[in-house]
CSV table of N, CA and C in Angstrom, one decimal:
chain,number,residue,atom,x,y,z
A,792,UNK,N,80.4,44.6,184.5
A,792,UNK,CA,79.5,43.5,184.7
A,792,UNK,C,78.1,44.0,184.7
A,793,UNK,N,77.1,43.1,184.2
A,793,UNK,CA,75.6,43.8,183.8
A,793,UNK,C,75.2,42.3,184.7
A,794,UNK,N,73.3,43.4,185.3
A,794,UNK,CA,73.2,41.7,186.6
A,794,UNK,C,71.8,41.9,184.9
A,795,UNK,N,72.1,40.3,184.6
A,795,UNK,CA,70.2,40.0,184.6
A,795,UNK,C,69.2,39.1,185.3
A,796,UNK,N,68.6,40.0,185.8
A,796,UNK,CA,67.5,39.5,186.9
A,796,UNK,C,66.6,38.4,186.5
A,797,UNK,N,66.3,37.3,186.9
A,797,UNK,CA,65.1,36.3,186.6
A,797,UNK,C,64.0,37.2,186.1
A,798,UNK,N,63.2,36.5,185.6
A,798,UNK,CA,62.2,37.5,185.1
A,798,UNK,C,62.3,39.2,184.5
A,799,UNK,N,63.7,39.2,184.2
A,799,UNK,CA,63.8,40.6,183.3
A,799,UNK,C,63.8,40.9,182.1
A,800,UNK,N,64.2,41.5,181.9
A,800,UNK,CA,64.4,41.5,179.7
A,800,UNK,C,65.2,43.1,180.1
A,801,UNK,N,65.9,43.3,178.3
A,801,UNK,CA,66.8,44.3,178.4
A,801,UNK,C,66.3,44.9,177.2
A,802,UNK,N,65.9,46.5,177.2
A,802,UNK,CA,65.5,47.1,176.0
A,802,UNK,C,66.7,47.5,175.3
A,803,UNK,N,66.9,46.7,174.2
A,803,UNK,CA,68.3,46.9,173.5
A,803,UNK,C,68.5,48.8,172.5
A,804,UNK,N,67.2,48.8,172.0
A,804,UNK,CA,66.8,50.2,171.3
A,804,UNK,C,65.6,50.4,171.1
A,805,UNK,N,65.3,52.0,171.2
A,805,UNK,CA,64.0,52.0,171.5
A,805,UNK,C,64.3,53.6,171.5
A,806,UNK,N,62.9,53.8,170.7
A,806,UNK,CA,62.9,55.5,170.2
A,806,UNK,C,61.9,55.6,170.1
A,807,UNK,N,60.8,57.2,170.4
A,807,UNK,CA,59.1,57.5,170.3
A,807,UNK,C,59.0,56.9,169.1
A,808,UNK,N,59.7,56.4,167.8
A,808,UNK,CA,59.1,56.5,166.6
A,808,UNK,C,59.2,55.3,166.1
A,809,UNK,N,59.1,54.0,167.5
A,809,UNK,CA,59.1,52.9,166.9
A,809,UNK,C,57.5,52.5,166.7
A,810,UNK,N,58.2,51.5,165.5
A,810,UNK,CA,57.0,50.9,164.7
A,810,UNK,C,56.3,49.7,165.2
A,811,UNK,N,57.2,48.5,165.5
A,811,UNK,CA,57.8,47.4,166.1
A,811,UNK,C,58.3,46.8,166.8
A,812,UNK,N,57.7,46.0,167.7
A,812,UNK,CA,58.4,45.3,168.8
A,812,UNK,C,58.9,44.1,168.1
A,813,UNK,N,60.6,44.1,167.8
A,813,UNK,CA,61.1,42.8,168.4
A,813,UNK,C,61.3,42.1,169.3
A,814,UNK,N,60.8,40.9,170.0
A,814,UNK,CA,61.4,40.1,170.9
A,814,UNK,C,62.1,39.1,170.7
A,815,UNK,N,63.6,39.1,171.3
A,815,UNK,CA,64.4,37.9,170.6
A,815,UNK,C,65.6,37.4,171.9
A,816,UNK,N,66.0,36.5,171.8
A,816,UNK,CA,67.3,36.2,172.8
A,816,UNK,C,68.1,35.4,172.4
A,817,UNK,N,69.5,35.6,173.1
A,817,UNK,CA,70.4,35.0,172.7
A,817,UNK,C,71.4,35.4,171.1
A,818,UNK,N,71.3,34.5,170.3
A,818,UNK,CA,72.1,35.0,169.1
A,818,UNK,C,71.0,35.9,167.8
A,819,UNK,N,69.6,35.6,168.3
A,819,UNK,CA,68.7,36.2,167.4
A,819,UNK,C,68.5,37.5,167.5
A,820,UNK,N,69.4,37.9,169.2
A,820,UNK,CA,69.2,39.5,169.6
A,820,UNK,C,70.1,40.1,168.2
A,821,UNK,N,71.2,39.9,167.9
A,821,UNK,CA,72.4,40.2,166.9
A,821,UNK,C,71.4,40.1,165.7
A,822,UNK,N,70.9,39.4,165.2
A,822,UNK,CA,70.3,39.5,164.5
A,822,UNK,C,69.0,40.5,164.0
A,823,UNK,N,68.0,40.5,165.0
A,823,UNK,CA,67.3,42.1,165.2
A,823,UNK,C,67.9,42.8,165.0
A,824,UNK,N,69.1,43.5,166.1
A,824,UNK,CA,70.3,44.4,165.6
A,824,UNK,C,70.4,45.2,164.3
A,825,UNK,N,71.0,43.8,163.6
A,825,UNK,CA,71.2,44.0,162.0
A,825,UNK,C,70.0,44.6,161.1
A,826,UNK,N,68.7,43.7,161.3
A,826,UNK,CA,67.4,44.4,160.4
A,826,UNK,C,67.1,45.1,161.1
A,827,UNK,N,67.1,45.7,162.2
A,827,UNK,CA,67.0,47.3,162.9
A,827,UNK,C,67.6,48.1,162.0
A,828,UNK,N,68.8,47.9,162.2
A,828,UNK,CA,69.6,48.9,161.1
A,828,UNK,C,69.3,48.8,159.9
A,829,UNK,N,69.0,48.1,159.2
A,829,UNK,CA,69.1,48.0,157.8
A,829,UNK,C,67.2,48.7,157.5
A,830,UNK,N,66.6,48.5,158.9
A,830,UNK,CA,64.8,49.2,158.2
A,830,UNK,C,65.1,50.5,158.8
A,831,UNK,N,66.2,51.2,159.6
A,831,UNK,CA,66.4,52.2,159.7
A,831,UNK,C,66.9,52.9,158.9
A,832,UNK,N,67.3,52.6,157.5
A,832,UNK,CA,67.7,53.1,156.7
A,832,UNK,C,66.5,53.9,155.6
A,833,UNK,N,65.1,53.1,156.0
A,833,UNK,CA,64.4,53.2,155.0
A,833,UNK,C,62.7,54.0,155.9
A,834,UNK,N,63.2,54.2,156.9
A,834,UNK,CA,62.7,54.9,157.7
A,834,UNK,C,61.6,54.3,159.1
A,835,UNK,N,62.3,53.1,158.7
A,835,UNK,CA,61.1,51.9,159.8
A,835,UNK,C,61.9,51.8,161.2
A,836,UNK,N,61.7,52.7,162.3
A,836,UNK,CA,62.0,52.1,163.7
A,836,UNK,C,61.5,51.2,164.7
A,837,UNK,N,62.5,50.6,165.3
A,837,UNK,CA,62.6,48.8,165.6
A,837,UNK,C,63.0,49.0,167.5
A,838,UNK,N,61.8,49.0,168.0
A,838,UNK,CA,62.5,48.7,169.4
A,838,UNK,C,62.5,47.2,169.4
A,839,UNK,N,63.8,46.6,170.2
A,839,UNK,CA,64.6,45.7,170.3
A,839,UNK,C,64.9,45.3,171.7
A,840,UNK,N,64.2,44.4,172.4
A,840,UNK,CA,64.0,43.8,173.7
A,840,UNK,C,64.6,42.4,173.6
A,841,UNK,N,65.7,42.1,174.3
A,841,UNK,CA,66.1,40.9,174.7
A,841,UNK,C,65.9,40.2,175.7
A,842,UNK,N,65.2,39.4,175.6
A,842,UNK,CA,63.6,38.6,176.8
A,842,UNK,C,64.8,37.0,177.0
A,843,UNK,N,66.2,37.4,177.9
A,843,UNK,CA,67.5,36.8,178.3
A,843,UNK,C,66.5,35.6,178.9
A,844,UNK,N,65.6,35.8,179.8
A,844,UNK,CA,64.5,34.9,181.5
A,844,UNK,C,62.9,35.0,180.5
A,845,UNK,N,62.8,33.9,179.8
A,845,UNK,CA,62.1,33.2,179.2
A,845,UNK,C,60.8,32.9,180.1
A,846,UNK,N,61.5,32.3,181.2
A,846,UNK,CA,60.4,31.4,182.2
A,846,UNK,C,61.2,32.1,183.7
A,847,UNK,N,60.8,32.8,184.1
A,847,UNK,CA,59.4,33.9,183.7
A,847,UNK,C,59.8,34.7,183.4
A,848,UNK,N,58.7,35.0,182.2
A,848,UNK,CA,59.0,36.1,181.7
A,848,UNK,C,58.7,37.8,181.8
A,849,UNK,N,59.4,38.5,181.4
A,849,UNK,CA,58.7,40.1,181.6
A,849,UNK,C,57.9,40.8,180.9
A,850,UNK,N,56.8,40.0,181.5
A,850,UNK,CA,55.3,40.0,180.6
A,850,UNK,C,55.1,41.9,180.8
A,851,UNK,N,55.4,42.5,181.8
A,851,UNK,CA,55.1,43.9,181.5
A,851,UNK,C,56.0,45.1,180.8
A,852,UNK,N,57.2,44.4,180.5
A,852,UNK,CA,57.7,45.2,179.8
A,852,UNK,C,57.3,44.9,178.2
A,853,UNK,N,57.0,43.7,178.0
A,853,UNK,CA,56.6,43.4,176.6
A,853,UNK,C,55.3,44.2,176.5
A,854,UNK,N,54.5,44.0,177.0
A,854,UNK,CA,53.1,44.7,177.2
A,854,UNK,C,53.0,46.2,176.9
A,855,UNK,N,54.2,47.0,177.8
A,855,UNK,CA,54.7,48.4,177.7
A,855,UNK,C,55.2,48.7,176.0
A,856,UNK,N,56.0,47.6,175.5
A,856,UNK,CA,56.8,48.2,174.5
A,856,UNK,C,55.7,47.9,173.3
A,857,UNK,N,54.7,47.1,173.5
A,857,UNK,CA,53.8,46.4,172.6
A,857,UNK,C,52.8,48.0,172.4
A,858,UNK,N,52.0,48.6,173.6
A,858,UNK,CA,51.6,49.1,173.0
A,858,UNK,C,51.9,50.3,172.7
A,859,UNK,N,53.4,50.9,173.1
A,859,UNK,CA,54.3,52.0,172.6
A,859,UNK,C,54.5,52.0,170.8
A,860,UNK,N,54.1,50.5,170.4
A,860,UNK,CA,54.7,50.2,169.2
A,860,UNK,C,52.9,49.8,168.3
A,861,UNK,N,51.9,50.4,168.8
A,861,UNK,CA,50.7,49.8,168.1
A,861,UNK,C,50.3,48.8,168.4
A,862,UNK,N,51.0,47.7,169.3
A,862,UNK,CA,50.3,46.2,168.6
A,862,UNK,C,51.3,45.6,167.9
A,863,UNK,N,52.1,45.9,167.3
A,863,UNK,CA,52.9,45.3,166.4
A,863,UNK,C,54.3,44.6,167.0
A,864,UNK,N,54.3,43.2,166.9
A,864,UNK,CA,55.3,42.2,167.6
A,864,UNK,C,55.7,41.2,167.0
A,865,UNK,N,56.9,41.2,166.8
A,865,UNK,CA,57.6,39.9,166.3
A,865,UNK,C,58.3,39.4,167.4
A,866,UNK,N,58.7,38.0,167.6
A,866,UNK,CA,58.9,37.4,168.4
A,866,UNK,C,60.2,36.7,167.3
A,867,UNK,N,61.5,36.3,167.7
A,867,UNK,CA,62.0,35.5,167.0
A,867,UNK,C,63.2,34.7,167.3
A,868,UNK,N,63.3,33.8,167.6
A,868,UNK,CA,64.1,32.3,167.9
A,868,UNK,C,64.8,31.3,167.4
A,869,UNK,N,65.9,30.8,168.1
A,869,UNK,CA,66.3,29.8,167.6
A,869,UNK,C,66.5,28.7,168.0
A,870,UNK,N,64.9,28.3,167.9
A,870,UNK,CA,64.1,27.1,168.5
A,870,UNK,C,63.2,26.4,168.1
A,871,UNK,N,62.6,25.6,168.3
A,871,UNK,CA,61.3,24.8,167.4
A,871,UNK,C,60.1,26.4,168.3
A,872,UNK,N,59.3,26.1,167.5
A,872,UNK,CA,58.1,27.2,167.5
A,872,UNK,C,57.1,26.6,168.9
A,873,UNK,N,56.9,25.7,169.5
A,873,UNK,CA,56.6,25.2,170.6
A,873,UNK,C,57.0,24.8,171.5
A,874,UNK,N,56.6,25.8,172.7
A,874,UNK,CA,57.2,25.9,173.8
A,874,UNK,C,59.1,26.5,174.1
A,875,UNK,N,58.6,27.6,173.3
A,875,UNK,CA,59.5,28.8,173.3
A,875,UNK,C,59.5,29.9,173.7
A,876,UNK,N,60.2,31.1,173.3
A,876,UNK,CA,59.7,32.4,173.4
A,876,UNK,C,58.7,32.8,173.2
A,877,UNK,N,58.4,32.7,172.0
A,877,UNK,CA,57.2,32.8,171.1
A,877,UNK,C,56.3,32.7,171.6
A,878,UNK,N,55.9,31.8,172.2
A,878,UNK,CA,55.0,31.2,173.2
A,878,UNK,C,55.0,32.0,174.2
A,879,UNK,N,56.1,31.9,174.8
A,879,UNK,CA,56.2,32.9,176.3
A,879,UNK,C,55.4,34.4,175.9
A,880,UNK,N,55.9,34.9,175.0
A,880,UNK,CA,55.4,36.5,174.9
A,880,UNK,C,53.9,36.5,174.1
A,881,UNK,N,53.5,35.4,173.2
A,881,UNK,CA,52.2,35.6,173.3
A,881,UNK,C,51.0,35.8,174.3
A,882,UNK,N,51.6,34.9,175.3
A,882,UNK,CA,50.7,34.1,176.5
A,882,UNK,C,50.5,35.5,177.6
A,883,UNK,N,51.9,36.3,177.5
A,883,UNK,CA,51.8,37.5,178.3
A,883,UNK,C,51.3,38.8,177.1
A,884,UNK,N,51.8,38.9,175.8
A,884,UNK,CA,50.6,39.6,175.5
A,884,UNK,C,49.1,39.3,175.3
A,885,UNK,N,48.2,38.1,175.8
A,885,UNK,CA,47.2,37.5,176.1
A,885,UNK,C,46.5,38.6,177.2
A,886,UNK,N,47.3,39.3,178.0
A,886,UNK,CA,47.0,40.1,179.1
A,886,UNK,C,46.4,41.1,178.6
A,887,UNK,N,47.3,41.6,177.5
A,887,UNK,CA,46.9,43.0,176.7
A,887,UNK,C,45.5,43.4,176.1
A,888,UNK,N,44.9,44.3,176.7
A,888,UNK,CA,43.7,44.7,176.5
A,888,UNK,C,43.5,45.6,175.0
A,889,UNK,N,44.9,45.7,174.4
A,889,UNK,CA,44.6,46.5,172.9
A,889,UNK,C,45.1,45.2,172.4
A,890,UNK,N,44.6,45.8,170.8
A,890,UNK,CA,44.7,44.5,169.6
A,890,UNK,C,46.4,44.4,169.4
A,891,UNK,N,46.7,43.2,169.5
A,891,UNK,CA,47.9,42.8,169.0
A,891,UNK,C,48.4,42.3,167.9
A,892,UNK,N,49.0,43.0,167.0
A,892,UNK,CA,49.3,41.8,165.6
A,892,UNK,C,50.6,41.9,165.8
A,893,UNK,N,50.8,39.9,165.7
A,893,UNK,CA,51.9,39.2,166.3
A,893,UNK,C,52.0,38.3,164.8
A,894,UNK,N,54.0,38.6,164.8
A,894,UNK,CA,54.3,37.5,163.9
A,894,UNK,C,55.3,36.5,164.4
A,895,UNK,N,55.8,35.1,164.4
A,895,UNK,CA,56.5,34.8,165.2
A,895,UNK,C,57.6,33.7,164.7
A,896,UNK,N,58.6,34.3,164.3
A,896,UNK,CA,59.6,33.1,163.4
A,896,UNK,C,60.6,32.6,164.7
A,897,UNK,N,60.7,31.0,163.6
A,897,UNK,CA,61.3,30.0,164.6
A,897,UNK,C,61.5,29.2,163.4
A,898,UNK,N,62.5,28.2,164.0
A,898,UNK,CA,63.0,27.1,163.1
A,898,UNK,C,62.2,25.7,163.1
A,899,UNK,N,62.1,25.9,161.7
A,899,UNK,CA,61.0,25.0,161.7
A,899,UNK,C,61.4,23.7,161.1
A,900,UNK,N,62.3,23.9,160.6
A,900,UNK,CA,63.0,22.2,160.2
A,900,UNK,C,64.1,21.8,160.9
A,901,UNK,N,64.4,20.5,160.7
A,901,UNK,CA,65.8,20.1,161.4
A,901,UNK,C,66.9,20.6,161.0
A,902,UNK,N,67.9,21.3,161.8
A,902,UNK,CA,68.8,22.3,160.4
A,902,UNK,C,69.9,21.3,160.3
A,903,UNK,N,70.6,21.9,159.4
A,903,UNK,CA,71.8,21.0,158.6
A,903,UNK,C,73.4,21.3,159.2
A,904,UNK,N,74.2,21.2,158.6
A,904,UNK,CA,75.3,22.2,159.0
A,904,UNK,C,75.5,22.9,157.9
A,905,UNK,N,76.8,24.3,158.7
A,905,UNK,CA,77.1,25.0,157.6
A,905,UNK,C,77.0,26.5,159.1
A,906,UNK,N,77.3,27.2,157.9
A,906,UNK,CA,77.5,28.7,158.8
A,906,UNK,C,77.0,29.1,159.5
A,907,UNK,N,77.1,29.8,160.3
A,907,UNK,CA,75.5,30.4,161.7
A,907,UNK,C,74.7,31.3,160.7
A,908,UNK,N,75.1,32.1,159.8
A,908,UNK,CA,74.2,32.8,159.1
A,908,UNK,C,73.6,32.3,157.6
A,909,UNK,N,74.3,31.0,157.7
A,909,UNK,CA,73.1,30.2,156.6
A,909,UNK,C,72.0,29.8,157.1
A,910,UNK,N,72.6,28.9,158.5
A,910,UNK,CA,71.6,28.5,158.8
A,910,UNK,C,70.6,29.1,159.1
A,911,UNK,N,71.0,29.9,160.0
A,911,UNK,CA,69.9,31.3,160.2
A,911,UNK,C,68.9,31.7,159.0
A,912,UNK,N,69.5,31.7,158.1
A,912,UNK,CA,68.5,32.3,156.5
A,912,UNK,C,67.9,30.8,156.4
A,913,UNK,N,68.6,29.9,156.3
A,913,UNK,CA,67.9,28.9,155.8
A,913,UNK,C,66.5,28.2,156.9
A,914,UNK,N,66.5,28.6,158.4
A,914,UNK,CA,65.4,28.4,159.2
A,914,UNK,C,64.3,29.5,159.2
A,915,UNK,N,64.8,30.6,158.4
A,915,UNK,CA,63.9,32.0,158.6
A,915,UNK,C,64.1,32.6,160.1
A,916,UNK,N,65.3,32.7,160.2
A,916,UNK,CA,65.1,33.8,161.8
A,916,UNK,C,66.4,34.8,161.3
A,917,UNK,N,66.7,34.7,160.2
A,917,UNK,CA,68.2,35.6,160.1
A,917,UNK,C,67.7,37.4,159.5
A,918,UNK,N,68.5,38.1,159.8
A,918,UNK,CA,68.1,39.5,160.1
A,918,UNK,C,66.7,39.9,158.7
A,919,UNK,N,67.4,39.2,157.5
A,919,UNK,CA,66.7,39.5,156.6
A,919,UNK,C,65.1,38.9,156.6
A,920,UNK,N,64.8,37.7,157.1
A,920,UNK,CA,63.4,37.6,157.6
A,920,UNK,C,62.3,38.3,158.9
A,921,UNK,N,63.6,39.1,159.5
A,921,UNK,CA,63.6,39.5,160.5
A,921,UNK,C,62.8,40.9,159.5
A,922,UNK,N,63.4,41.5,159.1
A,922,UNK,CA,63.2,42.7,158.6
A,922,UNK,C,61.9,42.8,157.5
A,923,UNK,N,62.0,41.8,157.0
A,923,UNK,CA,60.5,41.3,156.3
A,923,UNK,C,59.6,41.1,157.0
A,924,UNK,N,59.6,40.4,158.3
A,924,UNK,CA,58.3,40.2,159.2
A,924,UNK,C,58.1,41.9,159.8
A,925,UNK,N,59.0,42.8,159.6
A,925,UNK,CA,59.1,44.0,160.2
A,925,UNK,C,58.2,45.0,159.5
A,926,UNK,N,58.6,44.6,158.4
A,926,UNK,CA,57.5,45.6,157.3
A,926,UNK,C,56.2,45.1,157.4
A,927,UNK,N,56.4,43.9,157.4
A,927,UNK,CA,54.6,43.9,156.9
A,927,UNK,C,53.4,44.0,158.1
A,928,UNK,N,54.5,44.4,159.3
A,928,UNK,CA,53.3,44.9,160.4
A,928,UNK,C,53.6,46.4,160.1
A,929,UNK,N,54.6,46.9,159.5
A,929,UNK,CA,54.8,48.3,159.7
A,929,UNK,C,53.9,48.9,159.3
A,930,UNK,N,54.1,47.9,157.7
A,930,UNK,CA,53.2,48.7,156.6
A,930,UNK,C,51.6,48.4,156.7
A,931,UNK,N,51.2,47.5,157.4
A,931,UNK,CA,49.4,47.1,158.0
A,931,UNK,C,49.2,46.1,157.2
């Protein structure tokens, strides 16, 4: 049994040579996961924080992994884009006294039915947009 504390988060992976902060929860953690692995193939490391206590959130470990990682943060949900994660972890990197470049995917249309991993591609939060918003902070 694993406790998660109000106001915690859980660093899922995390190595000196990450590039990237993901922040994600719930089924979008599985998802990071996947384009972790698949940009680790190609030499891009992905620390992976699962931010479970939204409200409130663990504005100092984001802060910590944010600037272990450059500045570089993706945030990513399966939610409308307002009044979300996304929101939560900007407002606490707001605190951060180095520059932050933040990208932050969320569903942005009403979704349809069909598979958890269509939908996921079809709102842009599934591993593979995951992995694309990954690069293009990687790469500047």
């Amino acid at each position: 049994s694993e406790d998660f504390p109000i106001g915690g988060s859980k660093i899922v992976r995390s190595s000196d040579d990450d590039a990237v902060t993901v922040v994600a929860s719930g089924i979008t953690v599985h998802e990071a996961v996947k384009a972790a692995d698949e940009l680790q193939e190609s030499g891009i490391a992905v620390r992976i924080i699962d931010a479970y206590s939204i409200k409130p959130i663990d504005g100092e470990t984001l802060r910590a992994a944010a600037r272990a990682t450059g500045g570089n943060v993706v945030a990513v949900e399966d939610h409308w884009p307002e009044g979300g994660l996304g929101e939560a972890v900007l407002s606490a990197l707001s605190e951060e006294a180095d520059p932050i470049r933040f990208d932050h995917l969320a569903v942005g249309n009403m979704p349809g039915s069909g598979k958890s991993e269509e939908l996921m591609d079809a709102a842009g939060i599934s591993a593979n947009h995951i992995a694309d918003a990954v690069r293009k902070l990687a790469n500047g």
